[in-house]
Amino acid sequence: AQTVTQSQPEMSVQEAETVTLSCTYDTSESDYYLFWYKQPPSRQMILVIRQEAYKQQNATENRFSVNFQKAAKSFSLKISDSQLGDAAMYFCAYISGYALNFGKGTSLLVTP
Amino acid sequence: NAGVTQTPKFQVLKTGQSMTLQCAQDMNHNSMYWYRQDPGMGLRLIYYSASEGTTDKGEVPNGYNVSRLNKREFSLRLESAAPSQTSVYFCASSELGGNYNEQFFGPGTRLTVL
């Protein structure tokens, strides 16, 4: 079974600071993709960043970057220069085939 | 473009009632999905349709049926609702199924079964 674990139910960061959200996953596949989704209070699921497992280079999207450690099956999300609008639930997800497998999420609070 | 739309946004049912959740996408995507999200959980796949005319079970299919009406529309039916089906339901679509293709999500339907 494929599982995704987010060990931090809640995190807090001050505006303009940097925060890292952790994610580990378990798979026997060699070809897969990893994602971070953001879910604000509106409930809308928004793709933040995507990482291809065969690429060693860590993905970056503006203030969002990942630290992908394939051997350790670790996929953390770093948010730099945090903004109030970053406050949301963040879900790590893994896909092999059709189904996205999600972790339980980390609730990020951003304080002024 | 509206992207992925879902109706209704909210619904309250009594145990044993039936209902159909509607989903439509205007991105000409081939693959469509139904997920459920329970409190404190990530989304779990109920059913998916890799292409028009095909449907397959996901992780939690029991108590649900689906219909891929055409390329745009994918409905989810609860024949006899149970309190355990109280959840938020998300429809999603992607250009193709498989690893690379980003899944675009609808706004969700909050369903309560009393």
mmCIF file of N, CA and C in Angstrom, chain B residues 48-95:
data_model
loop_
_atom_site.group_PDB
_atom_site.id
_atom_site.type_symbol
_atom_site.label_atom_id
_atom_site.label_comp_id
_atom_site.label_asym_id
_atom_site.label_seq_id
_atom_site.Cartn_x
_atom_site.Cartn_y
_atom_site.Cartn_z
ATOM 1 N N TYR B 48 -12.986 6.753 -10.633
ATOM 2 C CA TYR B 48 -12.442 7.599 -11.667
ATOM 3 C C TYR B 48 -12.870 7.081 -13.040
ATOM 4 N N SER B 49 -12.746 7.983 -14.005
ATOM 5 C CA SER B 49 -13.050 7.639 -15.395
ATOM 6 C C SER B 49 -11.853 8.065 -16.229
ATOM 7 N N ALA B 50 -11.103 7.089 -16.702
ATOM 8 C CA ALA B 50 -9.885 7.398 -17.453
ATOM 9 C C ALA B 50 -10.215 8.080 -18.782
ATOM 10 N N SER B 51 -11.329 7.687 -19.371
ATOM 11 C CA SER B 51 -11.761 8.288 -20.627
ATOM 12 C C SER B 51 -13.257 8.076 -20.758
ATOM 13 N N GLU B 52 -13.846 8.782 -21.688
ATOM 14 C CA GLU B 52 -15.290 8.658 -21.904
ATOM 15 C C GLU B 52 -15.646 7.197 -22.155
ATOM 16 N N GLY B 53 -16.641 6.702 -21.428
ATOM 17 C CA GLY B 53 -17.072 5.330 -21.613
ATOM 18 C C GLY B 53 -16.448 4.330 -20.662
ATOM 19 N N THR B 54 -15.507 4.781 -19.835
ATOM 20 C CA THR B 54 -14.880 3.865 -18.875
ATOM 21 C C THR B 54 -14.971 4.424 -17.465
ATOM 22 N N THR B 55 -15.151 3.545 -16.494
ATOM 23 C CA THR B 55 -15.095 3.937 -15.082
ATOM 24 C C THR B 55 -14.404 2.818 -14.302
ATOM 25 N N ASP B 56 -13.734 3.210 -13.221
ATOM 26 C CA ASP B 56 -13.033 2.231 -12.385
ATOM 27 C C ASP B 56 -13.124 2.630 -10.930
ATOM 28 N N LYS B 57 -13.065 1.621 -10.058
ATOM 29 C CA LYS B 57 -13.134 1.877 -8.626
ATOM 30 C C LYS B 57 -11.826 2.439 -8.115
ATOM 31 N N GLY B 58 -11.973 3.320 -7.109
ATOM 32 C CA GLY B 58 -10.812 3.827 -6.399
ATOM 33 C C GLY B 58 -10.676 3.142 -5.060
ATOM 34 N N GLU B 59 -10.213 3.885 -4.078
ATOM 35 C CA GLU B 59 -9.929 3.322 -2.756
ATOM 36 C C GLU B 59 -11.187 3.038 -1.946
ATOM 37 N N VAL B 60 -12.222 3.899 -2.088
ATOM 38 C CA VAL B 60 -13.404 3.786 -1.233
ATOM 39 C C VAL B 60 -14.691 3.808 -2.056
ATOM 40 N N PRO B 61 -14.965 2.802 -2.890
ATOM 41 C CA PRO B 61 -16.114 2.844 -3.806
ATOM 42 C C PRO B 61 -17.447 2.382 -3.207
ATOM 43 N N ASN B 62 -17.391 1.711 -2.050
ATOM 44 C CA ASN B 62 -18.626 1.095 -1.543
ATOM 45 C C ASN B 62 -19.692 2.134 -1.225
ATOM 46 N N GLY B 63 -20.915 1.890 -1.709
ATOM 47 C CA GLY B 63 -22.036 2.778 -1.449
ATOM 48 C C GLY B 63 -22.236 3.837 -2.521
ATOM 49 N N TYR B 64 -21.408 3.794 -3.558
ATOM 50 C CA TYR B 64 -21.467 4.801 -4.613
ATOM 51 C C TYR B 64 -21.549 4.143 -5.992
ATOM 52 N N ASN B 65 -22.147 4.873 -6.915
ATOM 53 C CA ASN B 65 -22.093 4.523 -8.329
ATOM 54 C C ASN B 65 -21.764 5.785 -9.115
ATOM 55 N N VAL B 66 -21.190 5.594 -10.294
ATOM 56 C CA VAL B 66 -20.833 6.746 -11.122
ATOM 57 C C VAL B 66 -21.308 6.524 -12.548
ATOM 58 N N SER B 67 -21.427 7.647 -13.244
ATOM 59 C CA SER B 67 -21.773 7.615 -14.669
ATOM 60 C C SER B 67 -20.945 8.669 -15.384
ATOM 61 N N ARG B 68 -20.248 8.243 -16.416
ATOM 62 C CA ARG B 68 -19.571 9.227 -17.280
ATOM 63 C C ARG B 68 -20.541 9.494 -18.426
ATOM 64 N N LEU B 69 -21.286 10.544 -18.295
ATOM 65 C CA LEU B 69 -22.389 10.824 -19.203
ATOM 66 C C LEU B 69 -21.886 11.182 -20.594
ATOM 67 N N ASN B 70 -20.796 11.904 -20.642
ATOM 68 C CA ASN B 70 -20.147 12.302 -21.890
ATOM 69 C C ASN B 70 -18.765 12.781 -21.495
ATOM 70 N N LYS B 71 -18.041 13.382 -22.412
ATOM 71 C CA LYS B 71 -16.683 13.779 -22.073
ATOM 72 C C LYS B 71 -16.662 14.845 -20.981
ATOM 73 N N ARG B 72 -17.657 15.689 -20.926
ATOM 74 C CA ARG B 72 -17.684 16.804 -19.995
ATOM 75 C C ARG B 72 -18.173 16.435 -18.594
ATOM 76 N N GLU B 73 -19.069 15.448 -18.501
ATOM 77 C CA GLU B 73 -19.812 15.262 -17.260
ATOM 78 C C GLU B 73 -19.565 13.900 -16.614
ATOM 79 N N PHE B 74 -19.451 13.939 -15.283
ATOM 80 C CA PHE B 74 -19.180 12.719 -14.509
ATOM 81 C C PHE B 74 -19.969 12.844 -13.224
ATOM 82 N N SER B 75 -20.976 11.986 -13.037
ATOM 83 C CA SER B 75 -21.841 12.116 -11.874
ATOM 84 C C SER B 75 -21.567 11.011 -10.866
ATOM 85 N N LEU B 76 -21.866 11.319 -9.608
ATOM 86 C CA LEU B 76 -21.694 10.387 -8.497
ATOM 87 C C LEU B 76 -23.041 10.204 -7.822
ATOM 88 N N ARG B 77 -23.470 8.952 -7.682
ATOM 89 C CA ARG B 77 -24.785 8.684 -7.105
ATOM 90 C C ARG B 77 -24.657 7.903 -5.803
ATOM 91 N N LEU B 78 -25.423 8.366 -4.820
ATOM 92 C CA LEU B 78 -25.590 7.646 -3.568
ATOM 93 C C LEU B 78 -26.999 7.047 -3.605
ATOM 94 N N GLU B 79 -27.096 5.739 -3.658
ATOM 95 C CA GLU B 79 -28.406 5.092 -3.796
ATOM 96 C C GLU B 79 -29.181 5.090 -2.490
ATOM 97 N N SER B 80 -28.509 4.867 -1.390
ATOM 98 C CA SER B 80 -29.146 4.827 -0.079
ATOM 99 C C SER B 80 -28.156 5.424 0.927
ATOM 100 N N ALA B 81 -28.294 6.730 1.145
ATOM 101 C CA ALA B 81 -27.282 7.443 1.915
ATOM 102 C C ALA B 81 -27.208 6.946 3.361
ATOM 103 N N ALA B 82 -25.999 6.928 3.874
ATOM 104 C CA ALA B 82 -25.723 6.533 5.261
ATOM 105 C C ALA B 82 -24.933 7.645 5.948
ATOM 106 N N PRO B 83 -25.054 7.750 7.285
ATOM 107 C CA PRO B 83 -24.294 8.798 7.995
ATOM 108 C C PRO B 83 -22.792 8.746 7.728
ATOM 109 N N SER B 84 -22.268 7.560 7.446
ATOM 110 C CA SER B 84 -20.830 7.427 7.167
ATOM 111 C C SER B 84 -20.434 8.113 5.858
ATOM 112 N N GLN B 85 -21.413 8.481 5.060
ATOM 113 C CA GLN B 85 -21.121 9.177 3.804
ATOM 114 C C GLN B 85 -21.160 10.697 3.962
ATOM 115 N N THR B 86 -21.349 11.173 5.176
ATOM 116 C CA THR B 86 -21.202 12.602 5.463
ATOM 117 C C THR B 86 -19.755 12.980 5.192
ATOM 118 N N SER B 87 -19.551 13.932 4.287
ATOM 119 C CA SER B 87 -18.202 14.247 3.840
ATOM 120 C C SER B 87 -18.262 15.450 2.901
ATOM 121 N N VAL B 88 -17.102 15.887 2.481
ATOM 122 C CA VAL B 88 -17.005 16.864 1.391
ATOM 123 C C VAL B 88 -16.534 16.108 0.149
ATOM 124 N N TYR B 89 -17.259 16.268 -0.935
ATOM 125 C CA TYR B 89 -16.975 15.538 -2.162
ATOM 126 C C TYR B 89 -16.378 16.480 -3.200
ATOM 127 N N PHE B 90 -15.267 16.035 -3.765
ATOM 128 C CA PHE B 90 -14.584 16.813 -4.794
ATOM 129 C C PHE B 90 -14.552 16.039 -6.095
ATOM 130 N N CYS B 91 -14.862 16.747 -7.156
ATOM 131 C CA CYS B 91 -14.670 16.233 -8.502
ATOM 132 C C CYS B 91 -13.390 16.851 -9.056
ATOM 133 N N ALA B 92 -12.684 16.116 -9.878
ATOM 134 C CA ALA B 92 -11.462 16.631 -10.494
ATOM 135 C C ALA B 92 -11.368 16.120 -11.925
ATOM 136 N N SER B 93 -10.550 16.782 -12.710
ATOM 137 C CA SER B 93 -10.316 16.312 -14.074
ATOM 138 C C SER B 93 -8.864 16.545 -14.444
ATOM 139 N N SER B 94 -8.391 15.772 -15.416
ATOM 140 C CA SER B 94 -7.042 15.954 -15.939
ATOM 141 C C SER B 94 -7.052 15.652 -17.430
ATOM 142 N N GLU B 95 -6.078 16.224 -18.119
ATOM 143 C CA GLU B 95 -6.039 16.056 -19.570
ATOM 144 C C GLU B 95 -5.954 14.572 -19.935
#
